mmCIF file with all atom_site columns, C-alpha atoms and ligand atoms in Angstrom:
data_model
loop_
_atom_site.group_PDB
_atom_site.id
_atom_site.type_symbol
_atom_site.label_atom_id
_atom_site.label_alt_id
_atom_site.label_comp_id
_atom_site.label_asym_id
_atom_site.label_entity_id
_atom_site.label_seq_id
_atom_site.pdbx_PDB_ins_code
_atom_site.Cartn_x
_atom_site.Cartn_y
_atom_site.Cartn_z
_atom_site.occupancy
_atom_site.B_iso_or_equiv
_atom_site.pdbx_formal_charge
_atom_site.auth_seq_id
_atom_site.auth_comp_id
_atom_site.auth_asym_id
_atom_site.auth_atom_id
_atom_site.pdbx_PDB_model_num
ATOM   1   C  CA  . MET A 1 1   ? -13.874 20.895 17.829 1.00 53.00 ? 1   MET A CA  1
ATOM   2   C  CA  . ILE A 1 2   ? -12.202 22.044 21.005 1.00 62.00 ? 2   ILE A CA  1
ATOM   3   C  CA  . ASP A 1 3   ? -9.391  20.136 22.625 1.00 67.00 ? 3   ASP A CA  1
ATOM   4   C  CA  . ILE A 1 4   ? -9.954  20.146 26.382 1.00 80.00 ? 4   ILE A CA  1
ATOM   5   C  CA  . SER A 1 5   ? -8.176  17.797 28.721 1.00 86.00 ? 5   SER A CA  1
ATOM   6   C  CA  . ASP A 1 6   ? -8.667  17.469 32.449 1.00 91.00 ? 6   ASP A CA  1
ATOM   7   C  CA  . PRO A 1 7   ? -6.070  19.160 34.648 1.00 93.00 ? 7   PRO A CA  1
ATOM   8   C  CA  . PRO A 1 8   ? -3.295  16.718 35.576 1.00 94.00 ? 8   PRO A CA  1
ATOM   9   C  CA  . MET A 1 9   ? -3.384  15.114 39.019 1.00 96.00 ? 9   MET A CA  1
ATOM   10  C  CA  . LEU A 1 10  ? -0.528  16.281 41.232 1.00 96.00 ? 10  LEU A CA  1
ATOM   11  C  CA  . GLY A 1 11  ? -0.822  13.786 44.099 1.00 94.00 ? 11  GLY A CA  1
ATOM   12  C  CA  . ASP A 1 12  ? -1.792  16.615 46.470 1.00 95.00 ? 12  ASP A CA  1
ATOM   13  C  CA  . ALA A 1 13  ? -5.309  15.878 47.721 1.00 96.00 ? 13  ALA A CA  1
ATOM   14  C  CA  . GLN A 1 14  ? -6.323  19.488 48.358 1.00 97.00 ? 14  GLN A CA  1
ATOM   15  C  CA  . LEU A 1 15  ? -4.938  20.890 45.104 1.00 98.00 ? 15  LEU A CA  1
ATOM   16  C  CA  . ASP A 1 16  ? -6.317  17.999 43.038 1.00 97.00 ? 16  ASP A CA  1
ATOM   17  C  CA  . HIS A 1 17  ? -9.752  18.397 44.625 1.00 98.00 ? 17  HIS A CA  1
ATOM   18  C  CA  . ASP A 1 18  ? -9.780  22.162 44.032 1.00 98.00 ? 18  ASP A CA  1
ATOM   19  C  CA  . HIS A 1 19  ? -8.605  21.852 40.425 1.00 98.00 ? 19  HIS A CA  1
ATOM   20  C  CA  . ALA A 1 20  ? -11.243 19.221 39.627 1.00 97.00 ? 20  ALA A CA  1
ATOM   21  C  CA  . GLU A 1 21  ? -13.942 21.459 41.104 1.00 98.00 ? 21  GLU A CA  1
ATOM   22  C  CA  . LEU A 1 22  ? -12.725 24.553 39.238 1.00 98.00 ? 22  LEU A CA  1
ATOM   23  C  CA  . PHE A 1 23  ? -12.611 22.567 36.010 1.00 97.00 ? 23  PHE A CA  1
ATOM   24  C  CA  . ARG A 1 24  ? -16.157 21.276 36.605 1.00 97.00 ? 24  ARG A CA  1
ATOM   25  C  CA  . LEU A 1 25  ? -17.440 24.821 37.208 1.00 97.00 ? 25  LEU A CA  1
ATOM   26  C  CA  . CYS A 1 26  ? -15.715 26.140 34.050 1.00 97.00 ? 26  CYS A CA  1
ATOM   27  C  CA  . ARG A 1 27  ? -17.130 23.274 31.997 1.00 96.00 ? 27  ARG A CA  1
ATOM   28  C  CA  . ALA A 1 28  ? -20.618 23.943 33.381 1.00 95.00 ? 28  ALA A CA  1
ATOM   29  C  CA  . LEU A 1 29  ? -20.413 27.510 32.045 1.00 94.00 ? 29  LEU A CA  1
ATOM   30  C  CA  . LEU A 1 30  ? -20.469 26.145 28.479 1.00 93.00 ? 30  LEU A CA  1
ATOM   31  C  CA  . ASP A 1 31  ? -24.052 24.919 28.936 1.00 92.00 ? 31  ASP A CA  1
ATOM   32  C  CA  . VAL A 1 32  ? -25.398 27.393 31.442 1.00 92.00 ? 32  VAL A CA  1
ATOM   33  C  CA  . PRO A 1 33  ? -28.876 28.798 30.646 1.00 91.00 ? 33  PRO A CA  1
ATOM   34  C  CA  . SER A 1 34  ? -29.102 32.582 30.342 1.00 85.00 ? 34  SER A CA  1
ATOM   35  C  CA  . ASP A 1 35  ? -30.924 33.066 33.624 1.00 86.00 ? 35  ASP A CA  1
ATOM   36  C  CA  . ALA A 1 36  ? -28.252 31.134 35.546 1.00 91.00 ? 36  ALA A CA  1
ATOM   37  C  CA  . ILE A 1 37  ? -25.166 32.898 34.153 1.00 91.00 ? 37  ILE A CA  1
ATOM   38  C  CA  . ARG A 1 38  ? -24.731 35.341 37.017 1.00 90.00 ? 38  ARG A CA  1
ATOM   39  C  CA  . PRO A 1 39  ? -24.877 32.785 39.869 1.00 93.00 ? 39  PRO A CA  1
ATOM   40  C  CA  . ALA A 1 40  ? -22.641 30.408 37.898 1.00 95.00 ? 40  ALA A CA  1
ATOM   41  C  CA  . VAL A 1 41  ? -20.006 33.111 37.374 1.00 94.00 ? 41  VAL A CA  1
ATOM   42  C  CA  . GLU A 1 42  ? -20.297 34.197 40.993 1.00 94.00 ? 42  GLU A CA  1
ATOM   43  C  CA  . GLN A 1 43  ? -19.743 30.647 42.207 1.00 97.00 ? 43  GLN A CA  1
ATOM   44  C  CA  . LEU A 1 44  ? -16.724 30.181 39.941 1.00 97.00 ? 44  LEU A CA  1
ATOM   45  C  CA  . ARG A 1 45  ? -15.342 33.548 41.044 1.00 97.00 ? 45  ARG A CA  1
ATOM   46  C  CA  . ALA A 1 46  ? -15.722 32.638 44.724 1.00 97.00 ? 46  ALA A CA  1
ATOM   47  C  CA  . GLU A 1 47  ? -14.092 29.213 44.241 1.00 98.00 ? 47  GLU A CA  1
ATOM   48  C  CA  . MET A 1 48  ? -11.227 30.692 42.205 1.00 98.00 ? 48  MET A CA  1
ATOM   49  C  CA  . ARG A 1 49  ? -10.682 33.418 44.786 1.00 98.00 ? 49  ARG A CA  1
ATOM   50  C  CA  . ALA A 1 50  ? -10.561 30.904 47.658 1.00 98.00 ? 50  ALA A CA  1
ATOM   51  C  CA  . HIS A 1 51  ? -8.256  28.524 45.764 1.00 98.00 ? 51  HIS A CA  1
ATOM   52  C  CA  . PHE A 1 52  ? -5.878  31.270 44.675 1.00 98.00 ? 52  PHE A CA  1
ATOM   53  C  CA  . ALA A 1 53  ? -5.824  32.776 48.174 1.00 98.00 ? 53  ALA A CA  1
ATOM   54  C  CA  . SER A 1 54  ? -4.743  29.421 49.570 1.00 98.00 ? 54  SER A CA  1
ATOM   55  C  CA  . GLU A 1 55  ? -2.080  28.905 46.885 1.00 98.00 ? 55  GLU A CA  1
ATOM   56  C  CA  . ASP A 1 56  ? -0.863  32.501 47.195 1.00 98.00 ? 56  ASP A CA  1
ATOM   57  C  CA  . ALA A 1 57  ? -0.388  32.039 50.953 1.00 97.00 ? 57  ALA A CA  1
ATOM   58  C  CA  . ASP A 1 58  ? 1.656   28.871 50.338 1.00 97.00 ? 58  ASP A CA  1
ATOM   59  C  CA  . LEU A 1 59  ? 3.693   30.558 47.593 1.00 97.00 ? 59  LEU A CA  1
ATOM   60  C  CA  . ARG A 1 60  ? 4.577   33.445 49.914 1.00 97.00 ? 60  ARG A CA  1
ATOM   61  C  CA  . ARG A 1 61  ? 5.306   31.123 52.839 1.00 96.00 ? 61  ARG A CA  1
ATOM   62  C  CA  . LEU A 1 62  ? 7.143   28.321 51.029 1.00 94.00 ? 62  LEU A CA  1
ATOM   63  C  CA  . GLY A 1 63  ? 8.548   29.927 47.883 1.00 91.00 ? 63  GLY A CA  1
ATOM   64  C  CA  . GLY A 1 64  ? 9.322   27.738 44.868 1.00 87.00 ? 64  GLY A CA  1
ATOM   65  C  CA  . ASN A 1 65  ? 9.908   28.387 41.178 1.00 88.00 ? 65  ASN A CA  1
ATOM   66  C  CA  . ASN A 1 66  ? 8.369   31.378 39.414 1.00 93.00 ? 66  ASN A CA  1
ATOM   67  C  CA  . VAL A 1 67  ? 6.552   32.657 42.503 1.00 96.00 ? 67  VAL A CA  1
ATOM   68  C  CA  . ASP A 1 68  ? 5.961   36.154 41.085 1.00 97.00 ? 68  ASP A CA  1
ATOM   69  C  CA  . CYS A 1 69  ? 4.779   34.799 37.759 1.00 97.00 ? 69  CYS A CA  1
ATOM   70  C  CA  . HIS A 1 70  ? 2.467   32.353 39.520 1.00 98.00 ? 70  HIS A CA  1
ATOM   71  C  CA  . LEU A 1 71  ? 0.970   35.109 41.707 1.00 98.00 ? 71  LEU A CA  1
ATOM   72  C  CA  . ASP A 1 72  ? 0.545   37.328 38.632 1.00 98.00 ? 72  ASP A CA  1
ATOM   73  C  CA  . GLU A 1 73  ? -1.363  34.627 36.744 1.00 98.00 ? 73  GLU A CA  1
ATOM   74  C  CA  . HIS A 1 74  ? -3.788  34.194 39.622 1.00 98.00 ? 74  HIS A CA  1
ATOM   75  C  CA  . ALA A 1 75  ? -4.321  37.963 39.821 1.00 98.00 ? 75  ALA A CA  1
ATOM   76  C  CA  . ALA A 1 76  ? -4.886  38.209 36.057 1.00 98.00 ? 76  ALA A CA  1
ATOM   77  C  CA  . VAL A 1 77  ? -7.513  35.469 36.075 1.00 98.00 ? 77  VAL A CA  1
ATOM   78  C  CA  . LEU A 1 78  ? -9.343  37.077 38.992 1.00 97.00 ? 78  LEU A CA  1
ATOM   79  C  CA  . ALA A 1 79  ? -9.227  40.452 37.206 1.00 97.00 ? 79  ALA A CA  1
ATOM   80  C  CA  . SER A 1 80  ? -10.763 38.856 34.093 1.00 94.00 ? 80  SER A CA  1
ATOM   81  C  CA  . LEU A 1 81  ? -13.520 37.272 36.156 1.00 94.00 ? 81  LEU A CA  1
ATOM   82  C  CA  . ASP A 1 82  ? -14.205 40.615 37.848 1.00 93.00 ? 82  ASP A CA  1
ATOM   83  C  CA  . GLU A 1 83  ? -14.422 42.357 34.461 1.00 91.00 ? 83  GLU A CA  1
ATOM   84  C  CA  . VAL A 1 84  ? -16.796 39.753 33.081 1.00 90.00 ? 84  VAL A CA  1
ATOM   85  C  CA  . HIS A 1 85  ? -18.916 39.978 36.206 1.00 89.00 ? 85  HIS A CA  1
ATOM   86  C  CA  . LEU A 1 86  ? -19.236 43.744 35.679 1.00 87.00 ? 86  LEU A CA  1
ATOM   87  C  CA  . ILE A 1 87  ? -20.372 43.286 32.065 1.00 87.00 ? 87  ILE A CA  1
ATOM   88  C  CA  . LEU A 1 88  ? -22.945 40.593 32.892 1.00 84.00 ? 88  LEU A CA  1
ATOM   89  C  CA  . GLY A 1 89  ? -25.829 42.985 33.439 1.00 75.00 ? 89  GLY A CA  1
ATOM   90  C  CA  . GLU A 1 90  ? -25.482 44.711 30.041 1.00 73.00 ? 90  GLU A CA  1
ATOM   91  C  CA  . SER A 1 91  ? -27.097 42.274 27.596 1.00 72.00 ? 91  SER A CA  1
ATOM   92  C  CA  . GLN A 1 92  ? -28.099 38.609 27.709 1.00 72.00 ? 92  GLN A CA  1
ATOM   93  C  CA  . THR A 1 93  ? -26.654 37.945 24.236 1.00 75.00 ? 93  THR A CA  1
ATOM   94  C  CA  . VAL A 1 94  ? -23.350 39.621 24.989 1.00 77.00 ? 94  VAL A CA  1
ATOM   95  C  CA  . ALA A 1 95  ? -23.192 37.895 28.360 1.00 80.00 ? 95  ALA A CA  1
ATOM   96  C  CA  . HIS A 1 96  ? -23.791 34.455 26.843 1.00 83.00 ? 96  HIS A CA  1
ATOM   97  C  CA  . ARG A 1 97  ? -21.126 34.896 24.168 1.00 85.00 ? 97  ARG A CA  1
ATOM   98  C  CA  . LEU A 1 98  ? -18.700 36.333 26.676 1.00 88.00 ? 98  LEU A CA  1
ATOM   99  C  CA  . ILE A 1 99  ? -19.248 33.491 29.135 1.00 92.00 ? 99  ILE A CA  1
ATOM   100 C  CA  . SER A 1 100 ? -18.688 30.841 26.473 1.00 91.00 ? 100 SER A CA  1
ATOM   101 C  CA  . SER A 1 101 ? -15.385 32.343 25.409 1.00 93.00 ? 101 SER A CA  1
ATOM   102 C  CA  . LEU A 1 102 ? -14.319 32.882 29.024 1.00 94.00 ? 102 LEU A CA  1
ATOM   103 C  CA  . ALA A 1 103 ? -15.139 29.245 29.830 1.00 95.00 ? 103 ALA A CA  1
ATOM   104 C  CA  . LEU A 1 104 ? -13.132 27.985 26.851 1.00 95.00 ? 104 LEU A CA  1
ATOM   105 C  CA  . GLU A 1 105 ? -10.158 30.155 27.789 1.00 95.00 ? 105 GLU A CA  1
ATOM   106 C  CA  . LEU A 1 106 ? -10.239 28.931 31.376 1.00 97.00 ? 106 LEU A CA  1
ATOM   107 C  CA  . LEU A 1 107 ? -10.600 25.287 30.294 1.00 97.00 ? 107 LEU A CA  1
ATOM   108 C  CA  . ARG A 1 108 ? -7.482  25.683 28.146 1.00 95.00 ? 108 ARG A CA  1
ATOM   109 C  CA  . TRP A 1 109 ? -5.628  27.699 30.765 1.00 96.00 ? 109 TRP A CA  1
ATOM   110 C  CA  . LEU A 1 110 ? -6.265  25.583 33.867 1.00 97.00 ? 110 LEU A CA  1
ATOM   111 C  CA  . PRO A 1 111 ? -4.562  22.301 32.817 1.00 96.00 ? 111 PRO A CA  1
ATOM   112 C  CA  . GLU A 1 112 ? -1.564  24.267 31.532 1.00 96.00 ? 112 GLU A CA  1
ATOM   113 C  CA  . HIS A 1 113 ? -1.314  26.312 34.720 1.00 97.00 ? 113 HIS A CA  1
ATOM   114 C  CA  . VAL A 1 114 ? -1.585  23.182 36.871 1.00 97.00 ? 114 VAL A CA  1
ATOM   115 C  CA  . SER A 1 115 ? 1.151   21.338 35.004 1.00 96.00 ? 115 SER A CA  1
ATOM   116 C  CA  . GLU A 1 116 ? 3.498   24.329 34.625 1.00 95.00 ? 116 GLU A CA  1
ATOM   117 C  CA  . MET A 1 117 ? 3.023   26.153 37.933 1.00 96.00 ? 117 MET A CA  1
ATOM   118 C  CA  . ASP A 1 118 ? 0.930   24.279 40.472 1.00 97.00 ? 118 ASP A CA  1
ATOM   119 C  CA  . ALA A 1 119 ? 3.035   21.130 40.024 1.00 96.00 ? 119 ALA A CA  1
ATOM   120 C  CA  . ASN A 1 120 ? 5.998   22.987 41.493 1.00 96.00 ? 120 ASN A CA  1
ATOM   121 C  CA  . LEU A 1 121 ? 3.883   24.282 44.351 1.00 96.00 ? 121 LEU A CA  1
ATOM   122 C  CA  . ALA A 1 122 ? 2.641   20.731 45.048 1.00 96.00 ? 122 ALA A CA  1
ATOM   123 C  CA  . ALA A 1 123 ? 6.268   19.557 45.230 1.00 94.00 ? 123 ALA A CA  1
ATOM   124 C  CA  . VAL A 1 124 ? 7.188   22.383 47.613 1.00 95.00 ? 124 VAL A CA  1
ATOM   125 C  CA  . ARG A 1 125 ? 4.115   21.655 49.776 1.00 95.00 ? 125 ARG A CA  1
ATOM   126 C  CA  . SER A 1 126 ? 5.065   17.991 49.897 1.00 92.00 ? 126 SER A CA  1
ATOM   127 C  CA  . GLN A 1 127 ? 8.674   18.854 50.738 1.00 90.00 ? 127 GLN A CA  1
ATOM   128 C  CA  . SER A 1 128 ? 7.465   21.079 53.549 1.00 88.00 ? 128 SER A CA  1
ATOM   129 C  CA  . ARG A 1 129 ? 5.120   18.453 55.031 1.00 87.00 ? 129 ARG A CA  1
ATOM   130 C  CA  . PHE A 1 130 ? 7.128   15.270 54.546 1.00 79.00 ? 130 PHE A CA  1
ATOM   131 C  CA  . GLY A 1 131 ? 10.674  16.430 53.928 1.00 78.00 ? 131 GLY A CA  1
ATOM   132 C  CA  . GLY A 1 132 ? 10.640  15.071 50.375 1.00 67.00 ? 132 GLY A CA  1
ATOM   133 C  CA  . VAL A 1 133 ? 8.751   15.104 47.111 1.00 61.00 ? 133 VAL A CA  1
ATOM   134 C  CA  . GLY A 1 134 ? 5.933   12.560 46.869 1.00 61.00 ? 134 GLY A CA  1
ATOM   135 C  CA  . VAL A 1 135 ? 6.191   9.661  44.468 1.00 61.00 ? 135 VAL A CA  1
ATOM   136 C  CA  . ARG A 1 136 ? 3.187   9.021  42.296 1.00 63.00 ? 136 ARG A CA  1
ATOM   137 C  CA  . ILE A 1 137 ? 2.548   5.375  41.393 1.00 62.00 ? 137 ILE A CA  1
ATOM   138 C  CA  . THR A 1 138 ? 0.539   4.762  38.240 1.00 67.00 ? 138 THR A CA  1
ATOM   139 C  CA  . PRO A 1 139 ? -0.333  1.474  36.552 1.00 71.00 ? 139 PRO A CA  1
ATOM   140 C  CA  . ARG A 1 140 ? 1.983   0.394  33.757 1.00 76.00 ? 140 ARG A CA  1
ATOM   141 C  CA  . PRO A 1 141 ? 0.345   0.832  30.343 1.00 75.00 ? 141 PRO A CA  1
ATOM   142 C  CA  . ALA A 1 142 ? -0.742  -2.398 28.654 1.00 76.00 ? 142 ALA A CA  1
ATOM   143 C  CA  . PRO A 1 143 ? 1.843   -3.734 26.184 1.00 75.00 ? 143 PRO A CA  1
ATOM   144 C  CA  . LEU A 1 144 ? 1.116   -3.213 22.517 1.00 70.00 ? 144 LEU A CA  1
ATOM   145 C  CA  . ALA A 1 145 ? -0.227  -6.327 20.803 1.00 63.00 ? 145 ALA A CA  1
HETATM 146 FE FE1 . FE2 B 2 .   ? -4.158  25.712 41.432 1.00 80.05 ? 1   FE2 B FE1 1
HETATM 147 FE FE1 . FE2 B 2 .   ? -1.782  28.261 40.754 1.00 80.05 ? 2   FE2 B FE1 1
#
């Protein structure tokens, strides 16, 4: 059994929207039929590239914690997706196995990356727009009986 949890919400509408979409595309790779692998990977690659380009621009413009490390993680994920894309034409069986393991890795990686790196970027973006860090209001958990 795999333990996959949704990426945490950061209270930044654009980042939260992008992360939910990336997570949905990664999850879809687990069930993708063989003849739809290539377009599914190409869509994920395009969405990742666009999302990382936007975050990279903000990281360079606004700074924050671990900027170099954050940029490196984005580059490493894109490099992995490029490598997988190159291998896709070789064999349907290899491609299917490869895509499943890539999807699982990305589904584990994304929530961790969001909570450890993107959360800081969301705070810096909020600071830049509003002059302070946003406050997230969540319902109080029900008391234990
Ligand atoms: Fe992100
Ligand atoms: Fe990021």
